[in-house]
Amino acid sequence: MDRILVIGAAGQIGSDLVTGLRKIHGAANVYATDIKPASIDIVEGGPFQILDVMDDKQLIHFIIRHKITQIYHLAAVLSGNAEKLPVQAWDINMRSLLNVLEIAKMVDDVKKVFWPSSIAVFGPTTSRVHTPQLTVMEPITVYGISKLAGERWCDYYFNKFGVDVRSIRYPGLISYKTEAGGGTTDYSVEIFYEAIRNQSYECFLSENTALPMLFMPDAIRATIDLMEADREKLTINSAYNLGGFSVTPKKLYQEIQAHIPDFKIQYNPDFRQAIADSWPQSIDDSIAKRDWGCRYDYDLKKMTVEMLREIGKKWD
Ligand code: SER
């Protein structure tokens, strides 16, 4: 029986992942933790504790006391916020990962680690359409540099110490439970809230900025499928490319407008435009499909219907 620790359970991925893991492994076996309080369903749906991943002593005590066998380490400073405090963001993103990898190396009970990477590992010198798994990687953001270095550390701990660490380069993640914070792809979530609340949205990216996106239910299924895959089938020890669907602010606007005819948009690009322009427009995820059967249920249309329905309920 697995006993699972989720670090960053109050965040955009964590709040959906904890629910998914509790359904599979039993609520009592999934320990949700964060440095800030989580939503009611996370706190009341199973064990929840305030825990700081930067405090390696507290972390190792927690892991030993609860006989943790799998760690999902999701806490990070996202791309936009990291540009405002580069050194602190580097410190948080790298130190936290190294704390987790060191503990996984030392504590025998810990069998697997999941850590999210991102399309931010790519940069302006990468070919931006159907970006392959193995290619030129020269990220220009602190977040991207920390994710690329993190991937190298994961590969290193696997090869050198046998730590079974698995990772995905997530595209932009669209979800309705918890909003992201400080990311470049966040417009794709904000636009739904503003469409429903105000019928108007000022977008911080220009209308034709194409980025790959993934709806959260597909991201959660992919994450759990990767963690449950036979290790022998995995050929990537750093992080798997994941594609989802490619979308621009204009296409997403038009899709929402088909449901909310009065919805208006203005484009007012800020510093995040340069970040988006350095990231892929679409991703080749054939290796994830081959190695562990990655697949998606949602495209732009289906995702939009579900986002409008679920966010609409919050204002009923
Ligand atoms: N969605 C993240 C961001 O925009 C990238 O992984 O920062």
mmCIF file of C-alpha atoms and ligand atoms in Angstrom:
data_model
loop_
_atom_site.group_PDB
_atom_site.id
_atom_site.type_symbol
_atom_site.label_atom_id
_atom_site.label_comp_id
_atom_site.label_asym_id
_atom_site.label_seq_id
_atom_site.Cartn_x
_atom_site.Cartn_y
_atom_site.Cartn_z
ATOM 1 C CA MET A 1 0.000 0.000 0.000
ATOM 2 C CA ASP A 2 1.357 3.413 -0.960
ATOM 3 C CA ARG A 3 1.525 6.375 1.382
ATOM 4 C CA ILE A 4 1.764 9.543 -0.622
ATOM 5 C CA LEU A 5 3.049 13.008 0.196
ATOM 6 C CA VAL A 6 1.914 15.931 -1.969
ATOM 7 C CA ILE A 7 3.975 19.106 -1.502
ATOM 8 C CA GLY A 8 2.222 22.208 -2.848
ATOM 9 C CA ALA A 9 -1.274 20.742 -2.375
ATOM 10 C CA ALA A 10 -2.943 24.167 -2.293
ATOM 11 C CA GLY A 11 -1.681 25.097 -5.768
ATOM 12 C CA GLN A 12 -3.206 24.784 -9.225
ATOM 13 C CA ILE A 13 -2.005 21.223 -9.909
ATOM 14 C CA GLY A 14 -2.005 20.080 -6.274
ATOM 15 C CA SER A 15 -5.636 20.835 -5.532
ATOM 16 C CA ASP A 16 -6.787 18.595 -8.403
ATOM 17 C CA LEU A 17 -4.071 15.972 -8.002
ATOM 18 C CA VAL A 18 -4.785 15.343 -4.303
ATOM 19 C CA THR A 19 -8.422 14.583 -5.115
ATOM 20 C CA GLY A 20 -7.388 12.198 -7.910
ATOM 21 C CA LEU A 21 -4.810 10.411 -5.762
ATOM 22 C CA ARG A 22 -7.220 10.059 -2.822
ATOM 23 C CA LYS A 23 -9.736 8.297 -5.081
ATOM 24 C CA ILE A 24 -7.098 5.763 -6.134
ATOM 25 C CA HIS A 25 -5.086 5.246 -2.948
ATOM 26 C CA GLY A 26 -7.664 6.017 -0.239
ATOM 27 C CA ALA A 27 -8.044 9.417 1.429
ATOM 28 C CA ALA A 28 -6.113 8.415 4.562
ATOM 29 C CA ASN A 29 -3.023 7.517 2.497
ATOM 30 C CA VAL A 30 -2.586 10.847 0.711
ATOM 31 C CA TYR A 31 -0.945 13.545 2.865
ATOM 32 C CA ALA A 32 -1.621 16.980 1.419
ATOM 33 C CA THR A 33 0.869 19.676 2.533
ATOM 34 C CA ASP A 34 1.613 23.284 1.695
ATOM 35 C CA ILE A 35 3.012 26.422 3.318
ATOM 36 C CA LYS A 36 -0.438 27.990 3.026
ATOM 37 C CA PRO A 37 -3.929 26.706 3.876
ATOM 38 C CA ALA A 38 -5.615 24.626 1.159
ATOM 39 C CA SER A 39 -9.256 24.535 0.062
ATOM 40 C CA ILE A 40 -11.890 22.972 2.328
ATOM 41 C CA ASP A 41 -12.179 19.771 0.299
ATOM 42 C CA ILE A 42 -8.412 19.174 0.511
ATOM 43 C CA VAL A 43 -8.272 19.932 4.242
ATOM 44 C CA GLU A 44 -11.395 17.968 5.150
ATOM 45 C CA GLY A 45 -11.036 15.190 2.576
ATOM 46 C CA GLY A 46 -7.975 13.576 4.209
ATOM 47 C CA PRO A 47 -4.791 14.445 6.089
ATOM 48 C CA PHE A 48 -3.553 18.023 5.556
ATOM 49 C CA GLN A 49 -0.621 19.716 7.240
ATOM 50 C CA ILE A 50 1.294 22.966 6.875
ATOM 51 C CA LEU A 51 4.808 21.941 5.785
ATOM 52 C CA ASP A 52 7.688 23.946 4.308
ATOM 53 C CA VAL A 53 9.677 21.978 1.715
ATOM 54 C CA MET A 54 12.600 24.367 2.283
ATOM 55 C CA ASP A 55 12.934 23.027 5.828
ATOM 56 C CA ASP A 56 14.727 19.758 5.112
ATOM 57 C CA LYS A 57 14.686 18.590 8.761
ATOM 58 C CA GLN A 58 10.928 19.032 9.132
ATOM 59 C CA LEU A 59 10.477 17.366 5.743
ATOM 60 C CA ILE A 60 12.524 14.264 6.515
ATOM 61 C CA HIS A 61 10.821 13.851 9.904
ATOM 62 C CA PHE A 62 7.430 14.014 8.242
ATOM 63 C CA ILE A 63 8.425 11.456 5.593
ATOM 64 C CA ILE A 64 9.861 8.995 8.098
ATOM 65 C CA ARG A 65 7.029 9.421 10.631
ATOM 66 C CA HIS A 66 4.340 8.734 8.022
ATOM 67 C CA LYS A 67 6.330 6.036 6.157
ATOM 68 C CA ILE A 68 5.883 7.907 2.885
ATOM 69 C CA THR A 69 6.476 5.803 -0.273
ATOM 70 C CA GLN A 70 5.778 8.372 -3.014
ATOM 71 C CA ILE A 71 6.428 12.118 -3.113
ATOM 72 C CA TYR A 72 4.791 14.583 -5.519
ATOM 73 C CA HIS A 73 6.748 17.828 -5.218
ATOM 74 C CA LEU A 74 4.691 20.554 -6.927
ATOM 75 C CA ALA A 75 5.765 23.733 -5.117
ATOM 76 C CA ALA A 76 7.462 26.321 -7.364
ATOM 77 C CA VAL A 77 7.640 30.006 -8.238
ATOM 78 C CA LEU A 78 6.121 30.340 -11.766
ATOM 79 C CA SER A 79 7.601 32.151 -14.776
ATOM 80 C CA GLY A 80 6.200 35.686 -14.383
ATOM 81 C CA ASN A 81 6.756 35.916 -10.634
ATOM 82 C CA ALA A 82 10.263 34.447 -10.916
ATOM 83 C CA GLU A 83 11.332 37.313 -13.206
ATOM 84 C CA LYS A 84 10.510 39.791 -10.411
ATOM 85 C CA LEU A 85 12.702 38.056 -7.805
ATOM 86 C CA PRO A 86 15.151 35.955 -9.829
ATOM 87 C CA VAL A 87 17.590 34.917 -7.100
ATOM 88 C CA GLN A 88 14.884 34.001 -4.571
ATOM 89 C CA ALA A 89 12.948 32.078 -7.236
ATOM 90 C CA TRP A 90 16.079 30.154 -8.223
ATOM 91 C CA ASP A 91 16.751 29.366 -4.585
ATOM 92 C CA ILE A 92 13.202 28.149 -3.891
ATOM 93 C CA ASN A 93 12.847 26.106 -7.095
ATOM 94 C CA MET A 94 16.270 24.417 -6.830
ATOM 95 C CA ARG A 95 16.711 23.984 -3.078
ATOM 96 C CA SER A 96 13.275 22.448 -2.668
ATOM 97 C CA LEU A 97 13.933 19.905 -5.424
ATOM 98 C CA LEU A 98 17.338 18.997 -3.998
ATOM 99 C CA ASN A 99 15.794 18.558 -0.526
ATOM 100 C CA VAL A 100 13.296 16.077 -1.972
ATOM 101 C CA LEU A 101 15.859 14.211 -4.098
ATOM 102 C CA GLU A 102 18.294 13.899 -1.182
ATOM 103 C CA ILE A 103 15.569 12.493 1.088
ATOM 104 C CA ALA A 104 14.437 10.067 -1.635
ATOM 105 C CA LYS A 105 18.048 8.910 -1.906
ATOM 106 C CA MET A 106 18.419 8.434 1.868
ATOM 107 C CA VAL A 107 15.044 7.031 2.957
ATOM 108 C CA ASP A 108 14.478 3.441 1.751
ATOM 109 C CA ASP A 109 10.678 3.608 2.060
ATOM 110 C CA VAL A 110 10.506 6.321 -0.609
ATOM 111 C CA LYS A 111 10.167 4.478 -3.918
ATOM 112 C CA LYS A 112 9.096 7.177 -6.377
ATOM 113 C CA VAL A 113 9.199 10.943 -6.820
ATOM 114 C CA PHE A 114 7.198 13.151 -9.192
ATOM 115 C CA TRP A 115 8.390 16.662 -10.032
ATOM 116 C CA PRO A 116 6.862 18.892 -12.717
ATOM 117 C CA SER A 117 8.944 20.398 -15.478
ATOM 118 C CA SER A 118 7.574 22.779 -18.102
ATOM 119 C CA ILE A 119 7.672 23.940 -21.728
ATOM 120 C CA ALA A 120 9.665 26.825 -20.198
ATOM 121 C CA VAL A 121 12.802 24.658 -20.535
ATOM 122 C CA PHE A 122 12.821 25.663 -24.211
ATOM 123 C CA GLY A 123 13.981 29.029 -25.510
ATOM 124 C CA PRO A 124 14.085 31.273 -28.576
ATOM 125 C CA THR A 125 16.677 29.093 -30.327
ATOM 126 C CA THR A 126 14.418 26.029 -30.097
ATOM 127 C CA SER A 127 12.306 25.164 -33.113
ATOM 128 C CA ARG A 128 8.854 26.344 -31.958
ATOM 129 C CA VAL A 129 6.496 24.145 -33.943
ATOM 130 C CA HIS A 130 6.056 20.501 -32.939
ATOM 131 C CA THR A 131 9.046 20.906 -30.623
ATOM 132 C CA PRO A 132 10.779 17.532 -30.201
ATOM 133 C CA GLN A 133 11.777 15.846 -26.956
ATOM 134 C CA LEU A 134 15.491 16.234 -27.641
ATOM 135 C CA THR A 135 16.464 19.596 -29.074
ATOM 136 C CA VAL A 136 18.295 22.876 -28.454
ATOM 137 C CA MET A 137 17.406 24.232 -24.984
ATOM 138 C CA GLU A 138 18.427 27.778 -24.119
ATOM 139 C CA PRO A 139 15.697 29.114 -21.799
ATOM 140 C CA ILE A 140 15.729 32.874 -21.177
ATOM 141 C CA THR A 141 13.668 32.947 -17.967
ATOM 142 C CA VAL A 142 14.783 32.146 -14.418
ATOM 143 C CA TYR A 143 11.884 29.720 -14.180
ATOM 144 C CA GLY A 144 12.960 27.942 -17.379
ATOM 145 C CA ILE A 145 16.603 27.819 -16.303
ATOM 146 C CA SER A 146 15.556 26.297 -12.963
ATOM 147 C CA LYS A 147 13.319 23.717 -14.686
ATOM 148 C CA LEU A 148 16.089 22.728 -17.120
ATOM 149 C CA ALA A 149 18.615 22.422 -14.281
ATOM 150 C CA GLY A 150 15.987 20.467 -12.305
ATOM 151 C CA GLU A 151 15.562 18.016 -15.170
ATOM 152 C CA ARG A 152 19.318 17.461 -15.213
ATOM 153 C CA TRP A 153 19.297 16.857 -11.442
ATOM 154 C CA CYS A 154 16.459 14.314 -11.796
ATOM 155 C CA ASP A 155 18.394 12.473 -14.489
ATOM 156 C CA TYR A 156 21.527 12.617 -12.320
ATOM 157 C CA TYR A 157 19.818 11.204 -9.209
ATOM 158 C CA PHE A 158 18.271 8.408 -11.295
ATOM 159 C CA ASN A 159 21.549 7.393 -12.935
ATOM 160 C CA LYS A 160 23.846 7.935 -9.977
ATOM 161 C CA PHE A 161 21.688 6.871 -6.999
ATOM 162 C CA GLY A 162 18.799 4.924 -8.567
ATOM 163 C CA VAL A 163 16.158 7.419 -7.366
ATOM 164 C CA ASP A 164 13.014 6.687 -9.420
ATOM 165 C CA VAL A 165 12.049 10.253 -10.265
ATOM 166 C CA ARG A 166 9.551 10.941 -13.047
ATOM 167 C CA SER A 167 8.590 14.205 -14.691
ATOM 168 C CA ILE A 168 6.469 15.896 -17.350
ATOM 169 C CA ARG A 169 7.094 19.128 -19.244
ATOM 170 C CA TYR A 170 3.605 20.517 -18.736
ATOM 171 C CA PRO A 171 2.252 22.967 -21.278
ATOM 172 C CA GLY A 172 -0.011 25.738 -19.934
ATOM 173 C CA LEU A 173 -2.544 24.167 -17.570
ATOM 174 C CA ILE A 174 -6.200 25.206 -17.720
ATOM 175 C CA SER A 175 -8.322 24.420 -14.660
ATOM 176 C CA TYR A 176 -11.305 25.710 -12.673
ATOM 177 C CA LYS A 177 -10.594 24.569 -9.115
ATOM 178 C CA THR A 178 -7.620 26.726 -8.199
ATOM 179 C CA GLU A 179 -6.116 29.523 -10.275
ATOM 180 C CA ALA A 180 -2.377 29.480 -10.991
ATOM 181 C CA GLY A 181 -0.412 32.517 -9.876
ATOM 182 C CA GLY A 182 2.268 34.469 -11.671
ATOM 183 C CA GLY A 183 2.537 32.297 -14.795
ATOM 184 C CA THR A 184 2.694 33.291 -18.466
ATOM 185 C CA THR A 185 -0.039 30.879 -19.545
ATOM 186 C CA ASP A 186 -2.411 32.100 -16.784
ATOM 187 C CA TYR A 187 -4.375 34.223 -19.264
ATOM 188 C CA SER A 188 -6.054 31.008 -20.423
ATOM 189 C CA VAL A 189 -7.694 30.646 -16.987
ATOM 190 C CA GLU A 190 -8.252 34.344 -16.179
ATOM 191 C CA ILE A 191 -10.149 34.822 -19.454
ATOM 192 C CA PHE A 192 -12.905 32.438 -18.296
ATOM 193 C CA TYR A 193 -13.397 34.178 -14.937
ATOM 194 C CA GLU A 194 -13.532 37.606 -16.581
ATOM 195 C CA ALA A 195 -15.837 36.398 -19.368
ATOM 196 C CA ILE A 196 -18.325 35.149 -16.771
ATOM 197 C CA ARG A 197 -17.930 37.966 -14.209
ATOM 198 C CA ASN A 198 -17.498 41.045 -16.434
ATOM 199 C CA GLN A 199 -18.004 39.970 -20.057
ATOM 200 C CA SER A 200 -14.703 41.704 -20.743
ATOM 201 C CA TYR A 201 -11.023 40.772 -20.486
ATOM 202 C CA GLU A 202 -7.742 42.615 -20.940
ATOM 203 C CA CYS A 203 -5.235 40.032 -22.133
ATOM 204 C CA PHE A 204 -1.536 40.404 -21.273
ATOM 205 C CA LEU A 205 -0.495 38.473 -24.419
ATOM 206 C CA SER A 206 -1.090 39.535 -28.035
ATOM 207 C CA GLU A 207 -3.927 37.955 -30.007
ATOM 208 C CA ASN A 208 -1.883 35.557 -32.160
ATOM 209 C CA THR A 209 0.463 34.193 -29.479
ATOM 210 C CA ALA A 210 0.194 30.423 -29.897
ATOM 211 C CA LEU A 211 1.035 28.235 -26.894
ATOM 212 C CA PRO A 212 0.370 24.579 -26.093
ATOM 213 C CA MET A 213 -2.277 24.026 -23.388
ATOM 214 C CA LEU A 214 -3.686 21.097 -21.482
ATOM 215 C CA PHE A 215 -6.956 20.792 -19.547
ATOM 216 C CA MET A 216 -6.379 19.718 -15.946
ATOM 217 C CA PRO A 217 -8.251 16.363 -16.036
ATOM 218 C CA ASP A 218 -5.910 15.272 -18.853
ATOM 219 C CA ALA A 219 -2.877 16.568 -16.941
ATOM 220 C CA ILE A 220 -3.866 14.663 -13.799
ATOM 221 C CA ARG A 221 -4.507 11.437 -15.685
ATOM 222 C CA ALA A 222 -1.160 11.761 -17.493
ATOM 223 C CA THR A 223 0.661 12.388 -14.211
ATOM 224 C CA ILE A 224 -0.863 9.377 -12.473
ATOM 225 C CA ASP A 225 -0.385 7.151 -15.554
ATOM 226 C CA LEU A 226 3.290 8.095 -15.735
ATOM 227 C CA MET A 227 3.735 7.332 -12.025
ATOM 228 C CA GLU A 228 2.038 3.952 -12.412
ATOM 229 C CA ALA A 229 3.905 2.937 -15.606
ATOM 230 C CA ASP A 230 6.478 0.134 -15.461
ATOM 231 C CA ARG A 231 9.884 1.708 -14.985
ATOM 232 C CA GLU A 232 11.327 -0.583 -17.690
ATOM 233 C CA LYS A 233 9.061 1.061 -20.267
ATOM 234 C CA LEU A 234 10.345 4.562 -19.526
ATOM 235 C CA THR A 235 13.123 5.801 -21.803
ATOM 236 C CA ILE A 236 13.222 9.394 -20.507
ATOM 237 C CA ASN A 237 14.749 9.968 -17.063
ATOM 238 C CA SER A 238 14.454 13.754 -17.186
ATOM 239 C CA ALA A 239 10.942 14.941 -18.243
ATOM 240 C CA TYR A 240 8.484 13.894 -20.949
ATOM 241 C CA ASN A 241 7.156 16.356 -23.549
ATOM 242 C CA LEU A 242 3.359 16.687 -23.337
ATOM 243 C CA GLY A 243 1.409 18.468 -26.069
ATOM 244 C CA GLY A 244 -2.283 18.949 -25.364
ATOM 245 C CA PHE A 245 -3.680 21.420 -27.910
ATOM 246 C CA SER A 246 -2.261 24.642 -29.317
ATOM 247 C CA VAL A 247 -4.263 27.854 -28.871
ATOM 248 C CA THR A 248 -3.967 31.644 -29.218
ATOM 249 C CA PRO A 249 -5.791 34.268 -27.105
ATOM 250 C CA LYS A 250 -7.870 35.126 -30.181
ATOM 251 C CA LYS A 251 -8.969 31.512 -30.789
ATOM 252 C CA LEU A 252 -9.828 31.037 -27.136
ATOM 253 C CA TYR A 253 -11.735 34.335 -27.102
ATOM 254 C CA GLN A 254 -13.761 33.288 -30.156
ATOM 255 C CA GLU A 255 -14.538 29.924 -28.599
ATOM 256 C CA ILE A 256 -15.834 31.584 -25.413
ATOM 257 C CA GLN A 257 -17.698 34.251 -27.377
ATOM 258 C CA ALA A 258 -19.686 31.526 -29.118
ATOM 259 C CA HIS A 259 -21.217 30.893 -25.646
ATOM 260 C CA ILE A 260 -21.170 34.486 -24.322
ATOM 261 C CA PRO A 261 -21.941 36.747 -27.332
ATOM 262 C CA ASP A 262 -21.386 40.038 -25.415
ATOM 263 C CA PHE A 263 -17.879 39.045 -24.332
ATOM 264 C CA LYS A 264 -15.245 41.657 -25.334
ATOM 265 C CA ILE A 265 -11.445 41.424 -25.311
ATOM 266 C CA GLN A 266 -8.570 43.920 -25.442
ATOM 267 C CA TYR A 267 -4.934 43.022 -25.955
ATOM 268 C CA ASN A 268 -2.391 44.811 -23.838
ATOM 269 C CA PRO A 269 0.832 42.728 -23.845
ATOM 270 C CA ASP A 270 3.145 43.144 -20.842
ATOM 271 C CA PHE A 271 6.562 41.670 -19.979
ATOM 272 C CA ARG A 272 5.144 38.158 -20.281
ATOM 273 C CA GLN A 273 4.834 38.561 -24.074
ATOM 274 C CA ALA A 274 8.603 38.109 -24.469
ATOM 275 C CA ILE A 275 8.432 34.982 -22.310
ATOM 276 C CA ALA A 276 5.591 33.500 -24.390
ATOM 277 C CA ASP A 277 7.437 34.358 -27.613
ATOM 278 C CA SER A 278 10.383 32.260 -26.428
ATOM 279 C CA TRP A 279 8.254 29.143 -25.777
ATOM 280 C CA PRO A 280 7.030 26.475 -28.235
ATOM 281 C CA GLN A 281 3.743 26.906 -30.094
ATOM 282 C CA SER A 282 3.123 23.167 -30.243
ATOM 283 C CA ILE A 283 4.823 20.064 -28.867
ATOM 284 C CA ASP A 284 5.778 16.635 -30.185
ATOM 285 C CA ASP A 285 4.728 14.208 -27.447
ATOM 286 C CA SER A 286 5.108 10.982 -29.431
ATOM 287 C CA ILE A 287 7.567 9.519 -26.881
ATOM 288 C CA ALA A 288 5.057 9.912 -23.996
ATOM 289 C CA LYS A 289 2.431 8.245 -26.185
ATOM 290 C CA ARG A 290 4.775 5.375 -27.055
ATOM 291 C CA ASP A 291 6.300 4.788 -23.602
ATOM 292 C CA TRP A 292 3.261 5.011 -21.309
ATOM 293 C CA GLY A 293 0.249 5.505 -23.524
ATOM 294 C CA CYS A 294 -0.338 9.215 -22.889
ATOM 295 C CA ARG A 295 -3.676 10.366 -24.385
ATOM 296 C CA TYR A 296 -6.087 13.279 -24.070
ATOM 297 C CA ASP A 297 -9.856 13.526 -23.752
ATOM 298 C CA TYR A 298 -10.158 17.278 -24.198
ATOM 299 C CA ASP A 299 -9.674 19.653 -27.118
ATOM 300 C CA LEU A 300 -10.346 23.401 -27.149
ATOM 301 C CA LYS A 301 -14.100 23.025 -27.675
ATOM 302 C CA LYS A 302 -14.748 20.400 -25.034
ATOM 303 C CA MET A 303 -12.520 22.139 -22.486
ATOM 304 C CA THR A 304 -14.300 25.484 -23.046
ATOM 305 C CA VAL A 305 -17.739 23.984 -22.402
ATOM 306 C CA GLU A 306 -16.575 22.416 -19.152
ATOM 307 C CA MET A 307 -14.701 25.520 -17.950
ATOM 308 C CA LEU A 308 -17.736 27.758 -18.539
ATOM 309 C CA ARG A 309 -20.047 25.304 -16.799
ATOM 310 C CA GLU A 310 -17.819 24.825 -13.728
ATOM 311 C CA ILE A 311 -16.778 28.457 -13.276
ATOM 312 C CA GLY A 312 -20.379 29.516 -13.940
ATOM 313 C CA LYS A 313 -21.440 27.446 -10.917
ATOM 314 C CA LYS A 314 -19.201 29.578 -8.666
ATOM 315 C CA TRP A 315 -21.328 32.647 -9.503
ATOM 316 C CA ASP A 316 -24.759 31.001 -9.477
HETATM 317 N N1 SER B 1 2.442 27.584 -16.885
HETATM 318 C C1 SER B 1 3.743 27.960 -16.423
HETATM 319 C C2 SER B 1 3.939 29.408 -16.445
HETATM 320 O O1 SER B 1 3.298 30.052 -17.226
HETATM 321 C C3 SER B 1 4.784 27.316 -17.271
HETATM 322 O O2 SER B 1 5.026 26.041 -16.848
HETATM 323 O O3 SER B 1 4.750 29.896 -15.722
#
